[in-house]
Amino acid sequence: MKTIDDLQVAGKRVFVRADLNVPLDGTTITDDGRIRAVAPTIAKLAERGAKVIVASHLGRPKGAPDPAFSLAPAAERLGELLGADVAFATDTVGDAAESVVAGLADGQVAVLENLRFNAGETSKDDAERGAFADRLAALADLYVGDGFGAVHRKHASVYDLPKRLPHAAGDLIATEVGVLKKLTEDVKRPYVVVLGGAKVSDKLAVIDELLGKADRLLIGGGMAYTFLKAKGYEVGISLLQEDQIPAVTEYMERAEKNGVELVLPVDILASADFPDLKTKAPADFVTVDADQIPSDKEGLDIGPKTRELFASKIADAETVFWNGPVGVAEHPDYAGGTTAIARALLNCDGFTVVGGGDSAAAVRALGFDENAFGHISTGGGASLEYLEGKTLPGLAALED
């Protein structure tokens, strides 16, 4: 896979497929981690004299313009990080985009409006997607893929566009792939994987793959209650996917057969009321053993004994991968478990990876120093699919 160091970019129009898909509260960015992650690639290209055209999606608009999903706030924040003016085109391939790109001087940067405002970006029809990629290709001379959070999508700007232009991977994608190789090739052991998040169905494929690779799997978050139910425990009104119990049962049996330590919560913070995430009003909860969740209550975080147990299982690890909060970390009363996982990674001398998505956002929201971890990924879904052994369309396109 070529990198941007292999490209001659001076005086060239360089299309950078970034991932500026940041959370917004109105027009206020609440977590700029993805913008900060791609800014060094953009700055490097500009410093080398490229005319940099940055494009991304944000949210899930319905293939048409929607002001709620505008990239204007992300473009403004990128300019602040670069310490330079960043032009903003109010469309993707129309008059505004053509005019803004034509007006770029060497070393200047522009951001196009949300790619998903055009139905061709996400179309499952190859011809429609290709037609949109053709129009994007007309804006540029070179393509740089650096939106790791989108490389698992077969979208026009991710998969079709690099086939139409000389292309290379940006520094962020090169780093992300290098980290993932450390998790899949010649892994240093013990190898511990911490999986959280809401639905066990989202993690079945990666669990299936890791049962042949990891030494320990620590399971928390909403997905843990399907495992606990499979063990015959009462889980009350906790998040449960009953249709996944047979698969979960088979995985627990296979883990034991393969010598993989599969560790479940031993105590839980449970409440009859889901917490108010807007005002973050104090929550009313009880701490109970994992097999004693009251029938009218919902598990919302791992308890103190589980936090100690999980930390002890991480302590001697040489490699740790963590994906997904282990509780409702947006609320301070249920952030203790996720905080404990983050601290356990910080106290571990091994190579620690926070696998993007909600876990990366939680680390930042809880005030941890990002540089203290081995790596914080910008793509939770992409990381998981890579670990599952899948071919990621965006990476395959860059390897041509």
Short mmCIF file of C-alpha atoms in Angstrom, two decimals:
data_model
loop_
_atom_site.label_atom_id
_atom_site.label_comp_id
_atom_site.label_asym_id
_atom_site.label_seq_id
_atom_site.Cartn_x
_atom_site.Cartn_y
_atom_site.Cartn_z
CA MET A 1 0.00 0.00 0.00
CA LYS A 2 1.48 3.35 -1.05
CA THR A 3 1.56 6.21 1.45
CA ILE A 4 1.48 9.95 0.88
CA ASP A 5 5.27 9.96 1.07
CA ASP A 6 5.23 8.12 -2.27
CA LEU A 7 3.22 10.85 -4.01
CA GLN A 8 4.41 14.00 -5.72
CA VAL A 9 1.76 16.43 -4.53
CA ALA A 10 3.15 19.93 -5.15
CA GLY A 11 0.74 21.88 -7.32
CA LYS A 12 -1.68 18.93 -7.48
CA ARG A 13 -5.31 18.83 -6.43
CA VAL A 14 -5.35 16.12 -3.75
CA PHE A 15 -8.69 14.66 -2.68
CA VAL A 16 -8.50 13.50 0.95
CA ARG A 17 -11.27 11.18 2.06
CA ALA A 18 -11.27 11.99 5.78
CA ASP A 19 -13.58 10.99 8.60
CA LEU A 20 -15.03 14.18 10.05
CA ASN A 21 -18.09 12.35 11.37
CA VAL A 22 -18.10 14.08 14.75
CA PRO A 23 -20.95 14.29 17.27
CA LEU A 24 -22.80 17.61 17.28
CA ASP A 25 -25.03 19.37 19.77
CA GLY A 26 -26.70 21.69 17.30
CA THR A 27 -23.68 23.26 15.62
CA THR A 28 -21.32 22.60 18.56
CA ILE A 29 -18.84 19.73 18.22
CA THR A 30 -18.85 17.67 21.41
CA ASP A 31 -15.85 15.45 20.52
CA ASP A 32 -13.32 16.58 17.90
CA GLY A 33 -11.11 13.49 18.16
CA ARG A 34 -11.58 12.41 14.54
CA ILE A 35 -10.74 15.88 13.20
CA ARG A 36 -7.59 16.03 15.32
CA ALA A 37 -6.59 12.58 14.10
CA VAL A 38 -6.66 13.47 10.38
CA ALA A 39 -5.36 17.04 10.69
CA PRO A 40 -1.65 16.02 10.52
CA THR A 41 -2.15 14.34 7.13
CA ILE A 42 -3.93 17.41 5.77
CA ALA A 43 -1.25 19.71 7.19
CA LYS A 44 1.54 17.60 5.66
CA LEU A 45 -0.05 17.71 2.21
CA ALA A 46 -0.59 21.47 2.43
CA GLU A 47 2.99 22.04 3.58
CA ARG A 48 4.18 20.08 0.53
CA GLY A 49 2.29 22.43 -1.78
CA ALA A 50 -0.85 20.42 -2.50
CA LYS A 51 -4.26 21.95 -3.09
CA VAL A 52 -6.10 19.87 -0.51
CA ILE A 53 -9.76 18.95 -1.00
CA VAL A 54 -11.17 17.32 2.14
CA ALA A 55 -14.37 15.28 1.97
CA SER A 56 -16.31 13.28 4.53
CA HIS A 57 -19.74 12.11 5.61
CA LEU A 58 -21.48 13.13 8.80
CA GLY A 59 -24.41 11.23 10.26
CA ARG A 60 -27.05 9.54 8.15
CA PRO A 61 -28.86 12.08 5.97
CA LYS A 62 -31.24 10.57 3.43
CA GLY A 63 -29.21 11.28 0.29
CA ALA A 64 -30.27 14.92 0.18
CA PRO A 65 -29.08 18.16 1.85
CA ASP A 66 -30.03 18.49 5.51
CA PRO A 67 -28.68 21.46 7.54
CA ALA A 68 -28.57 19.32 10.70
CA PHE A 69 -25.77 17.26 9.13
CA SER A 70 -23.70 20.05 7.59
CA LEU A 71 -19.91 19.74 7.76
CA ALA A 72 -19.53 23.50 8.25
CA PRO A 73 -18.71 23.16 12.00
CA ALA A 74 -16.09 20.49 11.21
CA ALA A 75 -14.53 22.71 8.53
CA GLU A 76 -14.31 25.57 11.01
CA ARG A 77 -12.67 23.35 13.64
CA LEU A 78 -10.21 21.98 11.08
CA GLY A 79 -9.17 25.54 10.25
CA GLU A 80 -8.55 26.21 13.94
CA LEU A 81 -6.38 23.10 14.24
CA LEU A 82 -4.41 23.94 11.09
CA GLY A 83 -4.05 27.60 12.04
CA ALA A 84 -5.14 28.57 8.52
CA ASP A 85 -8.26 29.56 6.63
CA VAL A 86 -10.20 26.59 5.28
CA ALA A 87 -12.60 27.21 2.42
CA PHE A 88 -16.01 25.52 2.58
CA ALA A 89 -18.06 24.40 -0.42
CA THR A 90 -21.80 24.26 0.21
CA ASP A 91 -22.19 21.24 -2.09
CA THR A 92 -20.18 18.17 -3.05
CA VAL A 93 -19.91 18.15 -6.85
CA GLY A 94 -21.89 21.19 -7.94
CA ASP A 95 -21.06 24.79 -8.76
CA ALA A 96 -19.88 25.66 -5.25
CA ALA A 97 -17.45 22.74 -5.09
CA GLU A 98 -16.05 23.48 -8.56
CA SER A 99 -15.63 27.17 -7.73
CA VAL A 100 -13.97 26.58 -4.35
CA VAL A 101 -11.55 24.01 -5.78
CA ALA A 102 -10.70 26.25 -8.74
CA GLY A 103 -9.86 29.04 -6.31
CA LEU A 104 -7.36 27.04 -4.25
CA ALA A 105 -3.72 28.08 -4.36
CA ASP A 106 -0.90 25.67 -3.59
CA GLY A 107 -0.90 24.85 0.12
CA GLN A 108 -4.54 25.80 0.70
CA VAL A 109 -7.32 23.59 2.04
CA ALA A 110 -11.02 23.29 1.27
CA VAL A 111 -13.77 21.11 2.76
CA LEU A 112 -16.69 19.88 0.68
CA GLU A 113 -20.19 19.57 2.10
CA ASN A 114 -21.41 16.21 3.46
CA LEU A 115 -20.88 13.47 0.86
CA ARG A 116 -24.06 11.73 1.95
CA PHE A 117 -26.12 14.69 0.75
CA ASN A 118 -25.75 12.91 -2.61
CA ALA A 119 -27.54 9.55 -2.91
CA GLY A 120 -24.74 8.21 -5.10
CA GLU A 121 -22.33 8.09 -2.16
CA THR A 122 -24.02 5.19 -0.38
CA SER A 123 -25.95 3.62 -3.28
CA LYS A 124 -25.87 -0.15 -3.62
CA ASP A 125 -26.14 0.30 -7.39
CA ASP A 126 -22.63 0.19 -8.87
CA ALA A 127 -23.55 2.49 -11.76
CA GLU A 128 -25.08 5.19 -9.55
CA ARG A 129 -22.16 5.02 -7.15
CA GLY A 130 -19.69 5.09 -10.04
CA ALA A 131 -21.35 8.12 -11.61
CA PHE A 132 -20.94 10.05 -8.37
CA ALA A 133 -17.31 8.90 -8.10
CA ASP A 134 -16.72 10.18 -11.65
CA ARG A 135 -17.91 13.64 -10.66
CA LEU A 136 -15.72 13.63 -7.55
CA ALA A 137 -12.72 12.47 -9.59
CA ALA A 138 -13.12 15.47 -11.90
CA LEU A 139 -12.26 17.74 -8.96
CA ALA A 140 -8.85 16.18 -8.27
CA ASP A 141 -5.57 14.81 -9.62
CA LEU A 142 -4.72 12.44 -6.73
CA TYR A 143 -6.60 10.56 -4.03
CA VAL A 144 -5.57 10.02 -0.41
CA GLY A 145 -7.63 7.68 1.76
CA ASP A 146 -7.43 8.69 5.40
CA GLY A 147 -10.96 8.13 6.71
CA PHE A 148 -10.34 4.92 8.64
CA GLY A 149 -13.77 5.04 10.25
CA ALA A 150 -15.35 4.53 6.82
CA VAL A 151 -13.06 1.97 5.17
CA HIS A 152 -15.47 -0.89 5.93
CA ARG A 153 -18.10 0.81 3.72
CA LYS A 154 -18.38 0.18 -0.02
CA HIS A 155 -19.18 3.81 -0.72
CA ALA A 156 -18.32 5.96 -3.73
CA SER A 157 -15.70 8.14 -2.04
CA VAL A 158 -14.16 5.18 -0.20
CA TYR A 159 -14.17 2.37 -2.76
CA ASP A 160 -14.94 3.69 -6.26
CA LEU A 161 -13.05 6.98 -6.28
CA PRO A 162 -9.54 5.58 -5.62
CA LYS A 163 -10.01 3.32 -8.65
CA ARG A 164 -10.28 6.46 -10.78
CA LEU A 165 -7.23 8.39 -9.52
CA PRO A 166 -3.63 7.66 -8.52
CA HIS A 167 -3.99 6.91 -4.83
CA ALA A 168 -2.25 6.33 -1.52
CA ALA A 169 -3.04 5.87 2.15
CA GLY A 170 -2.81 8.81 4.48
CA ASP A 171 -0.73 8.70 7.66
CA LEU A 172 -3.76 7.96 9.86
CA ILE A 173 -4.80 4.88 7.89
CA ALA A 174 -1.18 3.69 7.73
CA THR A 175 -0.99 3.97 11.52
CA GLU A 176 -4.35 2.25 12.07
CA VAL A 177 -3.41 -0.69 9.84
CA GLY A 178 -0.07 -1.02 11.56
CA VAL A 179 -1.78 -1.21 14.94
CA LEU A 180 -4.32 -3.79 13.73
CA LYS A 181 -1.51 -5.97 12.43
CA LYS A 182 -0.10 -6.00 15.97
CA LEU A 183 -3.46 -7.39 17.10
CA THR A 184 -3.61 -10.10 14.44
CA GLU A 185 -0.04 -11.04 13.47
CA ASP A 186 2.68 -12.13 15.92
CA VAL A 187 0.64 -10.95 18.91
CA LYS A 188 2.50 -10.52 22.19
CA ARG A 189 0.85 -12.53 24.96
CA PRO A 190 -1.08 -12.60 27.19
CA TYR A 191 -3.58 -11.08 24.73
CA VAL A 192 -6.64 -9.66 26.51
CA VAL A 193 -9.74 -8.36 24.74
CA VAL A 194 -12.38 -6.29 26.54
CA LEU A 195 -15.73 -6.10 24.76
CA GLY A 196 -18.63 -3.90 25.83
CA GLY A 197 -21.43 -2.05 24.12
CA ALA A 198 -25.14 -2.68 23.90
CA LYS A 199 -25.83 -5.62 21.61
CA VAL A 200 -24.10 -8.98 21.61
CA SER A 201 -25.22 -9.45 17.98
CA ASP A 202 -22.84 -6.62 16.99
CA LYS A 203 -19.89 -8.53 18.42
CA LEU A 204 -20.67 -12.17 17.56
CA ALA A 205 -18.38 -12.31 14.53
CA VAL A 206 -15.41 -10.79 16.35
CA ILE A 207 -15.94 -13.09 19.36
CA ASP A 208 -16.01 -16.04 16.98
CA GLU A 209 -12.65 -14.98 15.52
CA LEU A 210 -11.06 -14.10 18.85
CA LEU A 211 -11.87 -17.47 20.40
CA GLY A 212 -8.97 -18.74 18.32
CA LYS A 213 -6.60 -15.86 19.05
CA ALA A 214 -7.14 -14.18 22.43
CA ASP A 215 -6.07 -15.56 25.79
CA ARG A 216 -8.82 -13.78 27.74
CA LEU A 217 -12.15 -12.22 26.76
CA LEU A 218 -13.73 -9.85 29.27
CA ILE A 219 -17.40 -9.19 28.54
CA GLY A 220 -19.29 -6.13 29.87
CA GLY A 221 -21.92 -3.64 28.81
CA GLY A 222 -25.43 -4.48 27.66
CA MET A 223 -24.15 -7.49 25.74
CA ALA A 224 -23.12 -9.19 29.00
CA TYR A 225 -26.72 -9.86 30.04
CA THR A 226 -27.27 -12.29 27.17
CA PHE A 227 -24.25 -14.25 28.45
CA LEU A 228 -25.56 -14.13 32.02
CA LYS A 229 -28.99 -15.30 30.86
CA ALA A 230 -27.33 -18.15 28.98
CA LYS A 231 -25.83 -19.24 32.30
CA GLY A 232 -29.35 -19.42 33.73
CA TYR A 233 -29.20 -16.17 35.70
CA GLU A 234 -32.11 -13.78 36.24
CA VAL A 235 -31.32 -10.53 34.38
CA GLY A 236 -34.51 -8.57 35.18
CA ILE A 237 -35.33 -5.96 32.55
CA SER A 238 -31.70 -5.68 31.41
CA LEU A 239 -30.91 -5.45 27.72
CA LEU A 240 -31.27 -8.98 26.39
CA GLN A 241 -31.13 -10.65 22.99
CA GLU A 242 -32.79 -13.97 23.68
CA ASP A 243 -32.40 -15.12 20.08
CA GLN A 244 -28.60 -14.99 20.57
CA ILE A 245 -28.54 -17.27 23.63
CA PRO A 246 -27.78 -20.43 21.59
CA ALA A 247 -24.80 -18.72 19.90
CA VAL A 248 -23.55 -17.30 23.19
CA THR A 249 -23.85 -20.72 24.86
CA GLU A 250 -21.83 -22.30 22.05
CA TYR A 251 -19.14 -19.61 22.38
CA MET A 252 -18.82 -20.18 26.13
CA GLU A 253 -18.41 -23.91 25.53
CA ARG A 254 -15.86 -23.31 22.78
CA ALA A 255 -13.91 -20.86 24.95
CA GLU A 256 -13.56 -23.52 27.65
CA LYS A 257 -12.52 -26.12 25.06
CA ASN A 258 -9.94 -23.77 23.51
CA GLY A 259 -8.49 -22.68 26.84
CA VAL A 260 -9.68 -19.10 26.38
CA GLU A 261 -10.64 -17.46 29.66
CA LEU A 262 -14.07 -15.87 29.13
CA VAL A 263 -14.75 -13.53 32.07
CA LEU A 264 -18.24 -12.21 32.85
CA PRO A 265 -19.36 -9.65 35.45
CA VAL A 266 -19.73 -10.93 39.01
CA ASP A 267 -21.70 -7.92 40.28
CA ILE A 268 -23.89 -5.29 38.70
CA LEU A 269 -25.28 -1.80 39.32
CA ALA A 270 -29.02 -2.16 38.69
CA SER A 271 -31.95 0.24 38.68
CA ALA A 272 -35.65 0.29 37.83
CA ASP A 273 -35.14 3.58 35.96
CA PHE A 274 -32.88 4.30 33.02
CA PRO A 275 -30.73 7.35 33.90
CA ASP A 276 -31.51 10.85 32.68
CA LEU A 277 -28.63 11.41 30.26
CA LYS A 278 -29.59 15.02 29.52
CA THR A 279 -29.60 16.51 33.02
CA LYS A 280 -27.52 13.67 34.52
CA ALA A 281 -29.70 13.76 37.64
CA PRO A 282 -28.54 11.40 40.43
CA ALA A 283 -29.47 7.79 39.75
CA ASP A 284 -31.20 5.40 42.15
CA PHE A 285 -29.48 2.01 41.96
CA VAL A 286 -28.49 -1.06 43.95
CA THR A 287 -25.34 -3.16 43.68
CA VAL A 288 -26.13 -6.85 43.39
CA ASP A 289 -24.36 -10.08 42.49
CA ALA A 290 -24.61 -10.89 38.79
CA ASP A 291 -26.94 -13.84 39.50
CA GLN A 292 -29.21 -11.76 41.75
CA ILE A 293 -30.49 -8.95 39.50
CA PRO A 294 -34.04 -8.10 40.70
CA SER A 295 -36.78 -8.90 38.20
CA ASP A 296 -37.88 -5.24 38.02
CA LYS A 297 -34.41 -3.77 37.56
CA GLU A 298 -31.97 -3.25 34.69
CA GLY A 299 -28.22 -3.71 34.81
CA LEU A 300 -26.50 -0.43 33.88
CA ASP A 301 -22.85 -0.88 34.87
CA ILE A 302 -20.42 -3.45 36.21
CA GLY A 303 -20.02 -3.41 39.97
CA PRO A 304 -16.94 -2.79 42.14
CA LYS A 305 -15.95 -6.48 42.43
CA THR A 306 -16.10 -6.85 38.64
CA ARG A 307 -14.00 -3.72 38.17
CA GLU A 308 -11.31 -5.26 40.37
CA LEU A 309 -11.63 -8.62 38.63
CA PHE A 310 -11.33 -7.13 35.14
CA ALA A 311 -8.37 -4.97 36.21
CA SER A 312 -6.60 -8.06 37.54
CA LYS A 313 -7.13 -9.85 34.21
CA ILE A 314 -5.64 -6.88 32.32
CA ALA A 315 -2.69 -6.24 34.66
CA ASP A 316 -0.19 -8.71 33.17
CA ALA A 317 -1.30 -8.38 29.53
CA GLU A 318 1.25 -7.73 26.81
CA THR A 319 -1.51 -6.77 24.34
CA VAL A 320 -4.96 -5.32 25.16
CA PHE A 321 -7.79 -4.41 22.78
CA TRP A 322 -10.85 -2.67 24.23
CA ASN A 323 -14.03 -1.94 22.28
CA GLY A 324 -17.20 -0.65 23.90
CA PRO A 325 -18.10 0.93 27.26
CA VAL A 326 -19.02 -1.55 29.99
CA GLY A 327 -21.85 0.61 31.35
CA VAL A 328 -23.94 3.65 30.53
CA ALA A 329 -20.82 5.80 30.68
CA GLU A 330 -22.62 8.98 29.59
CA HIS A 331 -24.03 9.20 33.13
CA PRO A 332 -21.58 9.79 36.00
CA ASP A 333 -23.23 7.21 38.28
CA TYR A 334 -22.72 4.50 35.67
CA ALA A 335 -19.32 5.56 34.33
CA GLY A 336 -17.35 3.83 37.08
CA GLY A 337 -16.90 0.56 35.20
CA THR A 338 -15.70 2.21 32.00
CA THR A 339 -13.40 4.46 34.03
CA ALA A 340 -11.96 1.37 35.74
CA ILE A 341 -11.23 -0.29 32.38
CA ALA A 342 -9.46 2.83 31.13
CA ARG A 343 -7.36 3.02 34.31
CA ALA A 344 -6.50 -0.67 34.03
CA LEU A 345 -5.19 -0.07 30.52
CA LEU A 346 -3.13 2.89 31.74
CA ASN A 347 -1.63 0.73 34.52
CA CYS A 348 -0.78 -2.07 32.10
CA ASP A 349 2.76 -2.17 30.71
CA GLY A 350 1.65 -3.89 27.50
CA PHE A 351 0.48 -2.46 24.17
CA THR A 352 -3.00 -1.00 24.75
CA VAL A 353 -5.53 -0.19 22.03
CA VAL A 354 -8.84 1.61 22.54
CA GLY A 355 -10.90 0.39 19.61
CA GLY A 356 -12.67 3.53 18.48
CA GLY A 357 -16.36 4.40 18.58
CA ASP A 358 -18.05 4.87 21.93
CA SER A 359 -15.07 3.61 23.95
CA ALA A 360 -12.78 6.24 22.40
CA ALA A 361 -15.38 8.94 23.00
CA ALA A 362 -15.77 7.78 26.61
CA VAL A 363 -12.01 7.96 27.24
CA ARG A 364 -11.98 11.57 26.08
CA ALA A 365 -15.20 12.50 27.89
CA LEU A 366 -13.87 11.04 31.15
CA GLY A 367 -10.77 13.22 30.88
CA PHE A 368 -8.04 10.65 30.28
CA ASP A 369 -4.82 11.61 28.51
CA GLU A 370 -5.10 10.07 25.04
CA ASN A 371 -1.33 9.89 24.68
CA ALA A 372 -1.11 7.57 27.67
CA PHE A 373 -2.67 4.72 25.65
CA GLY A 374 -0.81 2.78 23.00
CA HIS A 375 -3.37 3.79 20.39
CA ILE A 376 -6.90 5.18 20.24
CA SER A 377 -8.57 4.12 17.01
CA THR A 378 -10.84 6.40 14.99
CA GLY A 379 -12.95 3.53 13.65
CA GLY A 380 -14.78 1.15 15.97
CA GLY A 381 -16.72 -0.70 13.25
CA ALA A 382 -13.73 -0.81 10.92
CA SER A 383 -11.47 -2.13 13.67
CA LEU A 384 -13.91 -4.90 14.56
CA GLU A 385 -14.38 -5.99 10.95
CA TYR A 386 -10.60 -6.10 10.45
CA LEU A 387 -10.26 -8.29 13.55
CA GLU A 388 -13.05 -10.49 12.18
CA GLY A 389 -10.81 -11.16 9.18
CA LYS A 390 -13.05 -9.37 6.70
CA THR A 391 -11.76 -7.58 3.60
CA LEU A 392 -12.42 -3.87 4.08
CA PRO A 393 -13.43 -2.21 0.76
CA GLY A 394 -11.61 1.05 1.47
CA LEU A 395 -8.34 -0.70 2.26
CA ALA A 396 -8.64 -3.07 -0.69
CA ALA A 397 -9.09 -0.09 -3.02
CA LEU A 398 -5.90 1.50 -1.70
CA GLU A 399 -3.90 -1.70 -2.19
CA ASP A 400 -4.55 -1.89 -5.96
#
